[in-house]
PDB file of C-alpha atoms in Angstrom:
ATOM      1  CA  MET A 157    -198.066   8.160  -1.962  1.00 45.00           C
ATOM      2  CA  THR A 158    -199.427   5.834   0.714  1.00 50.00           C
ATOM      3  CA  ASP A 159    -202.750   7.541   1.386  1.00 64.00           C
ATOM      4  CA  ALA A 160    -205.771   6.498  -0.678  1.00 68.00           C
ATOM      5  CA  VAL A 161    -206.745   9.228  -3.112  1.00 79.00           C
ATOM      6  CA  GLU A 162    -210.153   9.682  -4.693  1.00 89.00           C
ATOM      7  CA  PRO A 163    -210.359   9.325  -8.486  1.00 88.00           C
ATOM      8  CA  ASP A 164    -209.925  12.643 -10.271  1.00 91.00           C
ATOM      9  CA  ALA A 165    -210.768  14.154 -13.659  1.00 92.00           C
ATOM     10  CA  VAL A 166    -207.665  12.594 -15.195  1.00 93.00           C
ATOM     11  CA  ASP A 167    -208.789   9.146 -14.009  1.00 92.00           C
ATOM     12  CA  ARG A 168    -212.150   9.702 -15.670  1.00 94.00           C
ATOM     13  CA  ILE A 169    -210.499  10.784 -18.927  1.00 94.00           C
ATOM     14  CA  THR A 170    -208.132   7.813 -19.006  1.00 94.00           C
ATOM     15  CA  GLU A 171    -211.000   5.430 -18.172  1.00 94.00           C
ATOM     16  CA  GLN A 172    -212.868   6.764 -21.198  1.00 95.00           C
ATOM     17  CA  TRP A 173    -209.839   6.330 -23.428  1.00 94.00           C
ATOM     18  CA  HIS A 174    -209.289   2.823 -22.054  1.00 94.00           C
ATOM     19  CA  ARG A 175    -212.889   1.940 -22.865  1.00 94.00           C
ATOM     20  CA  GLU A 176    -212.520   3.251 -26.423  1.00 94.00           C
ATOM     21  CA  LEU A 177    -208.933   2.132 -27.132  1.00 94.00           C
ATOM     22  CA  PRO A 178    -208.118  -0.640 -24.639  1.00 93.00           C
ATOM     23  CA  ASP A 179    -204.687  -1.289 -26.186  1.00 95.00           C
ATOM     24  CA  LEU A 180    -203.515   2.331 -25.746  1.00 94.00           C
ATOM     25  CA  PRO A 181    -200.988   2.673 -22.879  1.00 93.00           C
ATOM     26  CA  LEU A 182    -202.281   5.623 -20.856  1.00 93.00           C
ATOM     27  CA  GLU A 183    -199.778   6.069 -18.025  1.00 94.00           C
ATOM     28  CA  SER A 184    -197.963   8.954 -19.752  1.00 93.00           C
ATOM     29  CA  MET A 185    -201.270  10.662 -20.580  1.00 94.00           C
ATOM     30  CA  ALA A 186    -202.304  10.481 -16.935  1.00 94.00           C
ATOM     31  CA  ILE A 187    -198.993  11.834 -15.640  1.00 94.00           C
ATOM     32  CA  PHE A 188    -198.761  14.723 -18.093  1.00 94.00           C
ATOM     33  CA  GLY A 189    -202.473  15.415 -17.750  1.00 95.00           C
ATOM     34  CA  ARG A 190    -202.003  15.934 -14.029  1.00 94.00           C
ATOM     35  CA  ILE A 191    -198.881  18.069 -14.545  1.00 95.00           C
ATOM     36  CA  HIS A 192    -200.809  20.215 -17.024  1.00 95.00           C
ATOM     37  CA  ARG A 193    -203.842  20.589 -14.754  1.00 95.00           C
ATOM     38  CA  ILE A 194    -201.693  21.457 -11.726  1.00 96.00           C
ATOM     39  CA  SER A 195    -199.731  23.994 -13.775  1.00 95.00           C
ATOM     40  CA  THR A 196    -202.894  25.600 -15.140  1.00 95.00           C
ATOM     41  CA  LYS A 197    -204.547  25.856 -11.729  1.00 95.00           C
ATOM     42  CA  LEU A 198    -201.323  27.088 -10.117  1.00 95.00           C
ATOM     43  CA  GLY A 199    -200.981  29.756 -12.795  1.00 94.00           C
ATOM     44  CA  GLU A 200    -204.548  30.959 -12.267  1.00 95.00           C
ATOM     45  CA  ARG A 201    -204.103  31.162  -8.495  1.00 96.00           C
ATOM     46  CA  LEU A 202    -200.753  32.931  -8.738  1.00 96.00           C
ATOM     47  CA  HIS A 203    -202.209  35.411 -11.222  1.00 95.00           C
ATOM     48  CA  ARG A 204    -204.843  36.402  -8.644  1.00 96.00           C
ATOM     49  CA  LEU A 205    -202.311  36.399  -5.799  1.00 96.00           C
ATOM     50  CA  TYR A 206    -199.775  38.620  -7.585  1.00 97.00           C
ATOM     51  CA  ALA A 207    -202.534  41.003  -8.689  1.00 96.00           C
ATOM     52  CA  GLN A 208    -202.982  41.889  -5.005  1.00 96.00           C
ATOM     53  CA  TYR A 209    -199.524  43.463  -5.222  1.00 96.00           C
ATOM     54  CA  GLY A 210    -200.225  45.256  -8.517  1.00 95.00           C
ATOM     55  CA  ILE A 211    -198.228  42.763 -10.559  1.00 95.00           C
ATOM     56  CA  ALA A 212    -199.374  40.603 -13.458  1.00 93.00           C
ATOM     57  CA  ARG A 213    -197.915  37.103 -13.551  1.00 91.00           C
ATOM     58  CA  ASN A 214    -195.616  37.787 -16.506  1.00 90.00           C
ATOM     59  CA  GLU A 215    -194.480  41.029 -14.873  1.00 94.00           C
ATOM     60  CA  PHE A 216    -193.660  39.040 -11.733  1.00 95.00           C
ATOM     61  CA  ASP A 217    -191.081  37.130 -13.792  1.00 94.00           C
ATOM     62  CA  VAL A 218    -189.389  40.349 -14.931  1.00 95.00           C
ATOM     63  CA  LEU A 219    -189.284  41.841 -11.438  1.00 97.00           C
ATOM     64  CA  SER A 220    -188.036  38.518 -10.060  1.00 96.00           C
ATOM     65  CA  ALA A 221    -185.142  38.436 -12.520  1.00 95.00           C
ATOM     66  CA  ILE A 222    -184.117  41.951 -11.530  1.00 96.00           C
ATOM     67  CA  ARG A 223    -184.538  41.306  -7.780  1.00 97.00           C
ATOM     68  CA  ARG A 224    -182.575  38.035  -7.918  1.00 95.00           C
ATOM     69  CA  SER A 225    -179.682  39.843  -9.607  1.00 94.00           C
ATOM     70  CA  GLY A 226    -178.904  41.577  -6.298  1.00 94.00           C
ATOM     71  CA  GLU A 227    -177.851  45.143  -5.609  1.00 94.00           C
ATOM     72  CA  PRO A 228    -178.178  47.520  -7.380  1.00 94.00           C
ATOM     73  CA  PHE A 229    -181.219  45.635  -8.833  1.00 95.00           C
ATOM     74  CA  THR A 230    -180.306  46.707 -12.369  1.00 94.00           C
ATOM     75  CA  LEU A 231    -180.122  44.632 -15.553  1.00 94.00           C
ATOM     76  CA  SER A 232    -180.032  45.333 -19.260  1.00 92.00           C
ATOM     77  CA  PRO A 233    -183.084  44.361 -21.290  1.00 92.00           C
ATOM     78  CA  LYS A 234    -180.872  41.761 -23.024  1.00 90.00           C
ATOM     79  CA  GLU A 235    -179.980  40.186 -19.665  1.00 91.00           C
ATOM     80  CA  ILE A 236    -183.656  40.084 -18.651  1.00 93.00           C
ATOM     81  CA  SER A 237    -184.671  38.581 -22.016  1.00 91.00           C
ATOM     82  CA  ALA A 238    -182.013  35.888 -21.733  1.00 88.00           C
ATOM     83  CA  SER A 239    -183.025  35.045 -18.158  1.00 88.00           C
ATOM     84  CA  LEU A 240    -186.685  34.663 -19.139  1.00 88.00           C
ATOM     85  CA  MET A 241    -186.186  33.250 -22.672  1.00 83.00           C
ATOM     86  CA  LEU A 242    -188.195  36.175 -24.068  1.00 81.00           C
ATOM     87  CA  SER A 243    -187.871  38.119 -27.286  1.00 82.00           C
ATOM     88  CA  SER A 244    -187.054  41.797 -26.949  1.00 80.00           C
ATOM     89  CA  GLY A 245    -190.527  42.567 -28.308  1.00 82.00           C
ATOM     90  CA  GLY A 246    -192.138  40.404 -25.631  1.00 84.00           C
ATOM     91  CA  LEU A 247    -190.145  42.153 -22.941  1.00 91.00           C
ATOM     92  CA  THR A 248    -190.856  45.711 -24.093  1.00 91.00           C
ATOM     93  CA  GLY A 249    -194.572  45.565 -23.265  1.00 91.00           C
ATOM     94  CA  ARG A 250    -193.849  44.189 -19.823  1.00 93.00           C
ATOM     95  CA  LEU A 251    -191.289  46.892 -19.143  1.00 95.00           C
ATOM     96  CA  ASP A 252    -193.741  49.561 -20.301  1.00 94.00           C
ATOM     97  CA  LYS A 253    -196.350  48.348 -17.793  1.00 95.00           C
ATOM     98  CA  LEU A 254    -193.850  48.042 -14.950  1.00 96.00           C
ATOM     99  CA  GLU A 255    -192.491  51.525 -15.646  1.00 96.00           C
ATOM    100  CA  ALA A 256    -196.015  53.005 -15.750  1.00 96.00           C
ATOM    101  CA  ALA A 257    -196.733  51.345 -12.385  1.00 96.00           C
ATOM    102  CA  GLY A 258    -193.581  52.867 -10.884  1.00 97.00           C
ATOM    103  CA  PHE A 259    -191.877  49.476 -10.315  1.00 98.00           C
ATOM    104  CA  ILE A 260    -188.902  50.059 -12.641  1.00 97.00           C
ATOM    105  CA  GLU A 261    -187.121  52.888 -14.385  1.00 97.00           C
ATOM    106  CA  ARG A 262    -185.184  52.819 -17.642  1.00 95.00           C
ATOM    107  CA  LEU A 263    -181.814  54.531 -17.506  1.00 94.00           C
ATOM    108  CA  PRO A 264    -179.038  55.085 -20.015  1.00 90.00           C
ATOM    109  CA  ASP A 265    -176.313  52.440 -19.840  1.00 85.00           C
ATOM    110  CA  PRO A 266    -173.138  54.253 -18.761  1.00 85.00           C
ATOM    111  CA  ALA A 267    -171.043  51.609 -20.555  1.00 82.00           C
ATOM    112  CA  ASP A 268    -172.949  51.806 -23.856  1.00 82.00           C
ATOM    113  CA  ARG A 269    -174.356  55.095 -25.200  1.00 81.00           C
ATOM    114  CA  ARG A 270    -176.992  53.217 -27.217  1.00 84.00           C
ATOM    115  CA  GLY A 271    -177.937  50.850 -24.408  1.00 85.00           C
ATOM    116  CA  LEU A 272    -180.390  50.929 -21.544  1.00 91.00           C
ATOM    117  CA  LYS A 273    -180.440  49.604 -18.038  1.00 94.00           C
ATOM    118  CA  VAL A 274    -183.584  48.651 -16.167  1.00 95.00           C
ATOM    119  CA  ARG A 275    -183.461  49.482 -12.478  1.00 96.00           C
ATOM    120  CA  MET A 276    -186.033  48.376  -9.934  1.00 97.00           C
ATOM    121  CA  THR A 277    -187.485  51.159  -7.817  1.00 97.00           C
ATOM    122  CA  GLU A 278    -188.052  50.872  -4.082  1.00 97.00           C
ATOM    123  CA  GLN A 279    -191.765  50.474  -4.803  1.00 97.00           C
ATOM    124  CA  GLY A 280    -190.956  47.614  -7.192  1.00 97.00           C
ATOM    125  CA  ARG A 281    -188.666  45.945  -4.657  1.00 97.00           C
ATOM    126  CA  GLU A 282    -191.344  46.077  -1.971  1.00 97.00           C
ATOM    127  CA  ALA A 283    -193.976  44.692  -4.335  1.00 97.00           C
ATOM    128  CA  ILE A 284    -191.869  41.810  -5.655  1.00 97.00           C
ATOM    129  CA  GLU A 285    -190.649  40.793  -2.217  1.00 97.00           C
ATOM    130  CA  ALA A 286    -194.196  40.737  -0.820  1.00 97.00           C
ATOM    131  CA  ALA A 287    -195.510  38.857  -3.876  1.00 97.00           C
ATOM    132  CA  ALA A 288    -192.644  36.349  -3.770  1.00 97.00           C
ATOM    133  CA  ARG A 289    -193.235  35.649  -0.067  1.00 97.00           C
ATOM    134  CA  ALA A 290    -196.964  35.176  -0.681  1.00 97.00           C
ATOM    135  CA  GLY A 291    -196.256  32.900  -3.643  1.00 96.00           C
ATOM    136  CA  VAL A 292    -193.844  30.696  -1.702  1.00 97.00           C
ATOM    137  CA  GLU A 293    -196.331  30.486   1.157  1.00 97.00           C
ATOM    138  CA  PHE A 294    -199.030  29.405  -1.312  1.00 96.00           C
ATOM    139  CA  HIS A 295    -196.709  26.770  -2.826  1.00 96.00           C
ATOM    140  CA  ALA A 296    -195.897  25.401   0.626  1.00 96.00           C
ATOM    141  CA  GLU A 297    -199.581  25.245   1.518  1.00 96.00           C
ATOM    142  CA  LYS A 298    -200.365  23.222  -1.618  1.00 96.00           C
ATOM    143  CA  LEU A 299    -197.428  20.874  -1.027  1.00 96.00           C
ATOM    144  CA  SER A 300    -198.458  20.269   2.586  1.00 96.00           C
ATOM    145  CA  VAL A 301    -200.465  17.198   1.475  1.00 95.00           C
ATOM    146  CA  LEU A 302    -197.072  15.516   0.978  1.00 96.00           C
ATOM    147  CA  ASN A 303    -194.706  14.641   3.788  1.00 96.00           C
ATOM    148  CA  ALA A 304    -191.056  15.740   3.667  1.00 96.00           C
ATOM    149  CA  GLU A 305    -189.861  12.512   2.023  1.00 97.00           C
ATOM    150  CA  GLU A 306    -192.603  12.643  -0.619  1.00 96.00           C
ATOM    151  CA  ARG A 307    -191.705  16.259  -1.427  1.00 96.00           C
ATOM    152  CA  ARG A 308    -188.035  15.293  -1.771  1.00 97.00           C
ATOM    153  CA  GLN A 309    -188.934  12.363  -4.059  1.00 97.00           C
ATOM    154  CA  LEU A 310    -191.281  14.482  -6.160  1.00 96.00           C
ATOM    155  CA  ASP A 311    -188.620  17.165  -6.547  1.00 95.00           C
ATOM    156  CA  ALA A 312    -186.025  14.590  -7.632  1.00 96.00           C
ATOM    157  CA  LEU A 313    -188.392  12.966 -10.138  1.00 95.00           C
ATOM    158  CA  LEU A 314    -189.523  16.278 -11.608  1.00 93.00           C
ATOM    159  CA  ARG A 315    -185.882  17.417 -11.872  1.00 93.00           C
ATOM    160  CA  LYS A 316    -185.079  14.252 -13.822  1.00 92.00           C
ATOM    161  CA  LEU A 317    -188.081  14.721 -16.109  1.00 91.00           C
ATOM    162  CA  HIS A 318    -187.311  18.416 -16.579  1.00 89.00           C
ATOM    163  CA  ALA A 319    -183.720  17.619 -17.593  1.00 89.00           C
ATOM    164  CA  ASN A 320    -185.106  15.401 -20.377  1.00 86.00           C
ATOM    165  CA  PHE A 321    -186.989  18.401 -21.769  1.00 82.00           C
ATOM    166  CA  GLU A 322    -184.128  20.883 -21.272  1.00 76.00           C
ATOM    167  CA  ASP A 323    -181.904  18.868 -23.598  1.00 65.00           C
ATOM    168  CA  GLN A 324    -184.377  19.153 -26.477  1.00 65.00           C
ATOM    169  CA  PRO A 325    -185.044  22.231 -28.576  1.00 60.00           C
ATOM    170  CA  PHE A 326    -188.576  23.584 -28.781  1.00 55.00           C
ATOM    171  CA  GLY A 327    -190.583  23.076 -31.930  1.00 50.00           C
TER     172      GLY A 327
END
């Protein structure tokens, strides 16, 4: 970034660590500290934004998975769980809330008598599309401090960093 930027909370934290442990290399702490703070603040803002459409943030993920699947906007719970890396127990509560809100309906799976399908209702489609548009607009607004080349570079660098984490199991 070419523009001068004022010191932030992460700078203050790393300055304190540098004072206390001058031999500790702090570049990684600063980078991941900023990623964490951006992610936390983004999550809080998106939570409030999606709530305007009657959707909690974790419910947004479920509706997004179903909407992205295309017509007829129907997936099995197993397909949703796999898409979101969620346990079936973690998904059940979300589906219960979305069904109570009228955003999805659970239907028998015609291919498996014991199975279910989750279908998005028209009300759910309208809500997720409006929330997704508002979310993308918010993202674009926050990224507007970067020019097009800086956004491209940031995306490439984050993709490279993300790939390093994708190759490693959790835990």
